[in-house]
mmCIF file of C-alpha atoms and ligand atoms in Angstrom:
data_model
loop_
_atom_site.group_PDB
_atom_site.id
_atom_site.type_symbol
_atom_site.label_atom_id
_atom_site.label_comp_id
_atom_site.label_asym_id
_atom_site.label_seq_id
_atom_site.Cartn_x
_atom_site.Cartn_y
_atom_site.Cartn_z
ATOM 1 C CA MET A 1 -3.066 -40.944 -25.266
ATOM 2 C CA ASN A 2 0.316 -43.036 -23.939
ATOM 3 C CA TYR A 3 1.907 -41.683 -21.053
ATOM 4 C CA ARG A 4 5.436 -42.265 -20.141
ATOM 5 C CA THR A 5 5.177 -42.929 -16.228
ATOM 6 C CA ILE A 6 6.779 -44.048 -12.967
ATOM 7 C CA LEU A 7 4.785 -45.449 -10.664
ATOM 8 C CA LEU A 8 5.718 -45.137 -6.410
ATOM 9 C CA PHE A 9 4.520 -48.216 -5.026
ATOM 10 C CA GLY A 10 3.969 -49.434 -1.612
ATOM 11 C CA ALA A 11 1.486 -49.472 1.659
ATOM 12 C CA PRO A 12 0.065 -47.145 2.969
ATOM 13 C CA GLY A 13 2.400 -44.767 4.666
ATOM 14 C CA ALA A 14 5.512 -46.247 2.948
ATOM 15 C CA GLY A 15 5.806 -42.344 1.957
ATOM 16 C CA LYS A 16 5.030 -42.362 -1.893
ATOM 17 C CA GLY A 17 2.884 -38.873 -1.466
ATOM 18 C CA THR A 18 6.093 -37.316 0.250
ATOM 19 C CA GLN A 19 8.673 -38.779 -2.538
ATOM 20 C CA GLY A 20 5.985 -37.941 -5.218
ATOM 21 C CA LYS A 21 5.195 -34.275 -4.327
ATOM 22 C CA ILE A 22 9.024 -33.503 -4.392
ATOM 23 C CA LEU A 23 9.354 -35.191 -7.611
ATOM 24 C CA GLY A 24 6.731 -33.892 -9.193
ATOM 25 C CA THR A 25 8.370 -30.752 -8.507
ATOM 26 C CA ILE A 26 11.118 -30.953 -10.744
ATOM 27 C CA PRO A 27 10.794 -29.391 -14.924
ATOM 28 C CA GLY A 28 9.333 -32.591 -16.374
ATOM 29 C CA PHE A 29 7.566 -34.585 -14.035
ATOM 30 C CA PHE A 30 4.067 -34.227 -13.019
ATOM 31 C CA HIS A 31 2.947 -35.852 -9.564
ATOM 32 C CA CYS A 32 -0.788 -37.473 -9.490
ATOM 33 C CA ALA A 33 -1.944 -39.107 -6.174
ATOM 34 C CA CYS A 34 -4.859 -40.695 -6.461
ATOM 35 C CA GLY A 35 -6.070 -40.409 -2.767
ATOM 36 C CA GLU A 36 -5.599 -37.031 -3.618
ATOM 37 C CA VAL A 37 -7.919 -36.878 -6.223
ATOM 38 C CA PHE A 38 -10.490 -38.428 -4.540
ATOM 39 C CA ARG A 39 -9.821 -36.448 -1.445
ATOM 40 C CA SER A 40 -10.517 -32.963 -3.688
ATOM 41 C CA LEU A 41 -13.885 -34.292 -4.677
ATOM 42 C CA LYS A 42 -17.403 -32.086 -3.379
ATOM 43 C CA ALA A 43 -18.504 -34.883 -0.185
ATOM 44 C CA ASP A 44 -21.797 -34.547 -1.813
ATOM 45 C CA SER A 45 -21.021 -35.521 -5.862
ATOM 46 C CA GLU A 46 -21.883 -39.118 -5.956
ATOM 47 C CA VAL A 47 -18.224 -40.191 -6.540
ATOM 48 C CA GLY A 48 -17.246 -38.406 -3.405
ATOM 49 C CA ARG A 49 -20.143 -40.399 -1.773
ATOM 50 C CA ILE A 50 -18.647 -43.654 -2.940
ATOM 51 C CA PHE A 51 -15.551 -42.851 -1.839
ATOM 52 C CA ILE A 52 -16.021 -41.855 1.653
ATOM 53 C CA GLU A 53 -18.193 -44.775 2.136
ATOM 54 C CA TYR A 54 -15.239 -47.131 0.840
ATOM 55 C CA SER A 55 -12.044 -45.332 2.340
ATOM 56 C CA SER A 56 -13.499 -44.974 5.687
ATOM 57 C CA ARG A 57 -13.897 -48.556 5.923
ATOM 58 C CA GLY A 58 -10.595 -48.801 5.011
ATOM 59 C CA GLU A 59 -11.207 -50.415 1.871
ATOM 60 C CA LEU A 60 -10.997 -49.584 -1.956
ATOM 61 C CA VAL A 61 -12.877 -47.403 -4.163
ATOM 62 C CA PRO A 62 -14.370 -50.211 -7.283
ATOM 63 C CA ASP A 63 -12.238 -49.733 -9.998
ATOM 64 C CA ARG A 64 -14.359 -48.247 -12.626
ATOM 65 C CA PRO A 65 -15.585 -45.056 -10.778
ATOM 66 C CA THR A 66 -11.672 -44.984 -9.683
ATOM 67 C CA VAL A 67 -9.977 -45.442 -12.831
ATOM 68 C CA LYS A 68 -12.593 -42.942 -14.995
ATOM 69 C CA LEU A 69 -11.996 -40.400 -12.446
ATOM 70 C CA TRP A 70 -8.603 -40.741 -12.910
ATOM 71 C CA HIS A 71 -8.517 -40.485 -17.068
ATOM 72 C CA HIS A 72 -11.254 -37.217 -16.004
ATOM 73 C CA PHE A 73 -8.626 -35.630 -14.138
ATOM 74 C CA ILE A 74 -5.424 -36.376 -16.172
ATOM 75 C CA GLU A 75 -7.238 -34.865 -19.325
ATOM 76 C CA SER A 76 -8.352 -31.446 -16.887
ATOM 77 C CA CYS A 77 -4.772 -31.315 -16.247
ATOM 78 C CA THR A 78 -3.733 -31.809 -19.741
ATOM 79 C CA LYS A 79 -6.644 -29.479 -20.457
ATOM 80 C CA THR A 80 -5.374 -26.537 -18.616
ATOM 81 C CA GLY A 81 -1.943 -26.612 -18.885
ATOM 82 C CA ARG A 82 -0.753 -28.691 -15.657
ATOM 83 C CA PHE A 83 0.221 -31.384 -17.491
ATOM 84 C CA HIS A 84 1.989 -31.789 -21.140
ATOM 85 C CA PRO A 85 1.875 -35.897 -21.481
ATOM 86 C CA GLU A 86 4.542 -35.014 -24.838
ATOM 87 C CA GLN A 87 7.284 -33.749 -22.570
ATOM 88 C CA ASP A 88 6.658 -34.764 -19.011
ATOM 89 C CA THR A 89 6.652 -38.323 -17.165
ATOM 90 C CA LEU A 90 3.859 -39.166 -15.275
ATOM 91 C CA VAL A 91 4.285 -39.599 -11.384
ATOM 92 C CA LEU A 92 1.509 -41.901 -9.991
ATOM 93 C CA ASP A 93 1.410 -42.402 -6.637
ATOM 94 C CA GLY A 94 -1.700 -44.912 -5.787
ATOM 95 C CA ILE A 95 -2.779 -46.046 -8.740
ATOM 96 C CA PRO A 96 -2.966 -49.109 -9.866
ATOM 97 C CA ARG A 97 -4.306 -50.315 -6.730
ATOM 98 C CA SER A 98 -5.363 -53.561 -8.016
ATOM 99 C CA VAL A 99 -4.841 -56.386 -10.624
ATOM 100 C CA HIS A 100 -7.894 -55.366 -12.862
ATOM 101 C CA GLN A 101 -6.765 -51.354 -12.348
ATOM 102 C CA ALA A 102 -3.508 -52.253 -13.795
ATOM 103 C CA GLU A 103 -4.943 -54.436 -16.895
ATOM 104 C CA MET A 104 -7.759 -51.336 -17.333
ATOM 105 C CA LEU A 105 -4.763 -49.097 -17.649
ATOM 106 C CA GLN A 106 -2.109 -51.124 -19.340
ATOM 107 C CA ASP A 107 -2.880 -49.090 -22.683
ATOM 108 C CA THR A 108 -2.642 -45.868 -21.232
ATOM 109 C CA LEU A 109 0.483 -46.481 -19.216
ATOM 110 C CA ASN A 110 3.773 -46.320 -20.768
ATOM 111 C CA VAL A 111 5.819 -47.892 -16.926
ATOM 112 C CA ALA A 112 9.512 -46.778 -17.346
ATOM 113 C CA ALA A 113 10.000 -47.662 -13.747
ATOM 114 C CA ILE A 114 8.445 -48.776 -10.919
ATOM 115 C CA PHE A 115 9.787 -48.059 -7.137
ATOM 116 C CA TYR A 116 8.332 -50.349 -4.311
ATOM 117 C CA LEU A 117 8.865 -48.425 -1.319
ATOM 118 C CA SER A 118 9.034 -51.497 1.427
ATOM 119 C CA CYS A 119 9.388 -50.880 4.972
ATOM 120 C CA LYS A 120 10.159 -54.209 7.113
ATOM 121 C CA ARG A 121 8.550 -52.697 9.973
ATOM 122 C CA PRO A 122 4.560 -52.661 10.006
ATOM 123 C CA ASP A 123 4.515 -50.819 13.199
ATOM 124 C CA ALA A 124 6.373 -48.122 11.461
ATOM 125 C CA LEU A 125 3.867 -47.797 8.744
ATOM 126 C CA VAL A 126 1.067 -47.388 11.776
ATOM 127 C CA GLU A 127 3.117 -44.945 13.538
ATOM 128 C CA ARG A 128 3.511 -42.889 10.595
ATOM 129 C CA ILE A 129 -0.127 -42.839 9.254
ATOM 130 C CA GLN A 130 -1.328 -41.919 12.899
ATOM 131 C CA ARG A 131 1.628 -38.599 13.084
ATOM 132 C CA ARG A 132 -0.160 -38.013 9.608
ATOM 133 C CA ALA A 133 -3.878 -37.759 11.033
ATOM 134 C CA LEU A 134 -2.855 -35.229 13.445
ATOM 135 C CA LYS A 135 -1.632 -33.133 10.457
ATOM 136 C CA GLU A 136 -4.268 -33.616 7.859
ATOM 137 C CA ASN A 137 -7.757 -34.214 8.089
ATOM 138 C CA ARG A 138 -8.081 -37.919 7.174
ATOM 139 C CA LEU A 139 -11.017 -39.898 8.318
ATOM 140 C CA ASP A 140 -9.153 -42.975 7.289
ATOM 141 C CA ASP A 141 -6.029 -42.172 9.072
ATOM 142 C CA ALA A 142 -7.952 -41.686 12.648
ATOM 143 C CA LYS A 143 -8.971 -45.221 13.648
ATOM 144 C CA LEU A 144 -6.402 -47.754 14.247
ATOM 145 C CA GLU A 145 -9.256 -50.400 13.413
ATOM 146 C CA THR A 146 -9.621 -48.627 9.778
ATOM 147 C CA ILE A 147 -5.815 -48.613 9.613
ATOM 148 C CA ARG A 148 -5.389 -52.209 9.908
ATOM 149 C CA GLN A 149 -7.967 -52.911 7.666
ATOM 150 C CA ARG A 150 -6.098 -50.972 4.647
ATOM 151 C CA LEU A 151 -3.165 -52.439 5.648
ATOM 152 C CA GLN A 152 -4.315 -56.187 4.683
ATOM 153 C CA THR A 153 -6.204 -54.758 2.145
ATOM 154 C CA TYR A 154 -2.562 -53.427 0.577
ATOM 155 C CA GLU A 155 -1.515 -57.081 1.107
ATOM 156 C CA LYS A 156 -4.311 -58.868 -0.481
ATOM 157 C CA GLU A 157 -5.687 -56.209 -3.283
ATOM 158 C CA THR A 158 -2.563 -54.078 -4.253
ATOM 159 C CA ARG A 159 0.676 -56.158 -3.493
ATOM 160 C CA PRO A 160 0.038 -58.429 -6.609
ATOM 161 C CA VAL A 161 0.188 -55.673 -8.732
ATOM 162 C CA LEU A 162 3.959 -55.520 -8.332
ATOM 163 C CA ASP A 163 3.605 -59.400 -10.065
ATOM 164 C CA PHE A 164 1.704 -57.845 -13.105
ATOM 165 C CA TYR A 165 4.351 -55.779 -14.586
ATOM 166 C CA ASP A 166 7.911 -56.802 -15.875
ATOM 167 C CA GLN A 167 10.277 -57.138 -12.660
ATOM 168 C CA ALA A 168 13.458 -55.712 -14.495
ATOM 169 C CA LEU A 169 11.172 -52.403 -14.031
ATOM 170 C CA VAL A 170 10.954 -52.784 -10.484
ATOM 171 C CA HIS A 171 13.486 -50.834 -7.960
ATOM 172 C CA HIS A 172 13.296 -51.553 -4.032
ATOM 173 C CA ILE A 173 13.907 -48.992 -2.266
ATOM 174 C CA ASP A 174 13.892 -48.989 1.960
ATOM 175 C CA ALA A 175 11.083 -46.732 3.139
ATOM 176 C CA GLY A 176 12.193 -46.915 6.688
ATOM 177 C CA GLN A 177 15.310 -44.634 5.823
ATOM 178 C CA LYS A 178 14.899 -40.498 6.367
ATOM 179 C CA PRO A 179 12.491 -39.021 3.718
ATOM 180 C CA VAL A 180 15.956 -37.431 1.882
ATOM 181 C CA GLU A 181 17.862 -41.406 1.741
ATOM 182 C CA VAL A 182 14.768 -42.502 -0.007
ATOM 183 C CA LEU A 183 14.787 -39.345 -2.454
ATOM 184 C CA PHE A 184 18.440 -40.242 -3.059
ATOM 185 C CA ASP A 185 17.714 -44.037 -4.175
ATOM 186 C CA ILE A 186 15.135 -43.045 -6.142
ATOM 187 C CA LEU A 187 16.869 -40.418 -7.837
ATOM 188 C CA ARG A 188 19.961 -42.305 -8.556
ATOM 189 C CA GLN A 189 17.567 -44.691 -10.807
ATOM 190 C CA VAL A 190 15.526 -41.930 -12.099
ATOM 191 C CA VAL A 191 18.839 -40.276 -13.674
ATOM 192 C CA LYS A 192 19.529 -43.152 -15.631
ATOM 193 C CA ILE A 193 15.694 -43.822 -17.265
HETATM 194 P P1 ADP B 1 -2.815 -44.407 1.294
HETATM 195 O O1 ADP B 1 -1.974 -44.677 0.691
HETATM 196 O O2 ADP B 1 -2.029 -43.903 2.941
HETATM 197 O O3 ADP B 1 -4.392 -45.444 1.959
HETATM 198 P P2 ADP B 1 -4.644 -42.402 -0.473
HETATM 199 O O4 ADP B 1 -4.493 -41.092 -0.149
HETATM 200 O O5 ADP B 1 -3.258 -42.946 -1.474
HETATM 201 O O6 ADP B 1 -3.731 -43.148 0.899
HETATM 202 O O7 ADP B 1 -5.517 -43.712 -0.657
HETATM 203 C C1 ADP B 1 -6.895 -43.091 0.627
HETATM 204 C C2 ADP B 1 -8.108 -44.251 -0.118
HETATM 205 O O8 ADP B 1 -8.352 -43.706 -1.513
HETATM 206 C C3 ADP B 1 -7.875 -45.621 0.139
HETATM 207 O O9 ADP B 1 -7.729 -45.994 0.996
HETATM 208 C C4 ADP B 1 -9.128 -45.784 -1.081
HETATM 209 O O10 ADP B 1 -9.945 -46.338 -0.223
HETATM 210 C C5 ADP B 1 -9.053 -44.851 -1.721
HETATM 211 N N1 ADP B 1 -8.206 -44.340 -2.762
HETATM 212 C C6 ADP B 1 -7.104 -44.140 -3.222
HETATM 213 N N2 ADP B 1 -6.525 -44.946 -4.647
HETATM 214 C C7 ADP B 1 -7.402 -45.639 -4.820
HETATM 215 C C8 ADP B 1 -7.308 -46.424 -6.208
HETATM 216 N N3 ADP B 1 -6.458 -46.150 -7.002
HETATM 217 N N4 ADP B 1 -8.482 -47.859 -6.158
HETATM 218 C C9 ADP B 1 -9.060 -47.586 -5.317
HETATM 219 N N5 ADP B 1 -9.267 -46.953 -4.298
HETATM 220 C C10 ADP B 1 -8.323 -45.941 -3.881
#
C-alpha cells in the first residue's frame, strides 16, 4: 500500500502537533502523530518500555520498532475505518525522524508536500515545550536538560531528513507566528496540491 502523504516537519515545540490536529479534522485528511502513538502504549509492554527508556533521555526510539509500530497503527486505523487510504491524505507528524526511517518508508509514502515549520528563536521552542509540560503529562517535557537533548537530537538526526526529499516539495513556514497564521500559510499550499 502506498499512502498519499503530507509531512509536518520541524523541531520539537515548532507546532507540528497543533497544526496536524487541525488538519486532521478536515474531511479527506487523517492525522497521525508518531509521539502520540508511542504515548498510547502500555508502559509495561515491550515497545512501551523501549519508548520510556529512550524518550526520557531525549533520544529517538530505534528505527525498527518505530517503523514497525507505525505500520501496525496505520493498518489498525484502516481496518477500523478511521483511515481510508484510497481517499484520505495522511498528515504525518514526527515520522520519519531519521534518514534511515525515511528510507524504510520510501515505498510506503507518496509524499505530496513537506511543511517545514522553522523557528528562528530556539528559546521560543524551549518555552513552548515547558508550557506544554504543564498541560500534558510528558516526562520528556519536564526537565530542561532533556528538552535541550531533544533539540540536539533533532539537529543531528532529524534535520538531515529534509535533504532526503525532493526540495521542490518543501514549503518553509515561519513557526514563530500565531497558530492561526501558521495554519493559513499551510492551507494556502494545501489547497493547491
Ligand atoms: P516532540 O516533537 O515534541 O519531540 P513527539 O511527541 O513527536 O514530541 O515525540 C516524543 C518522543 O517520542 C521523541 O522524543 C522520541 O523519543 C519518540 N519518538 C516519536 N517519534 C519518533 C520517531 N519517528 N522515531 C523515533 N523516536 C520517536
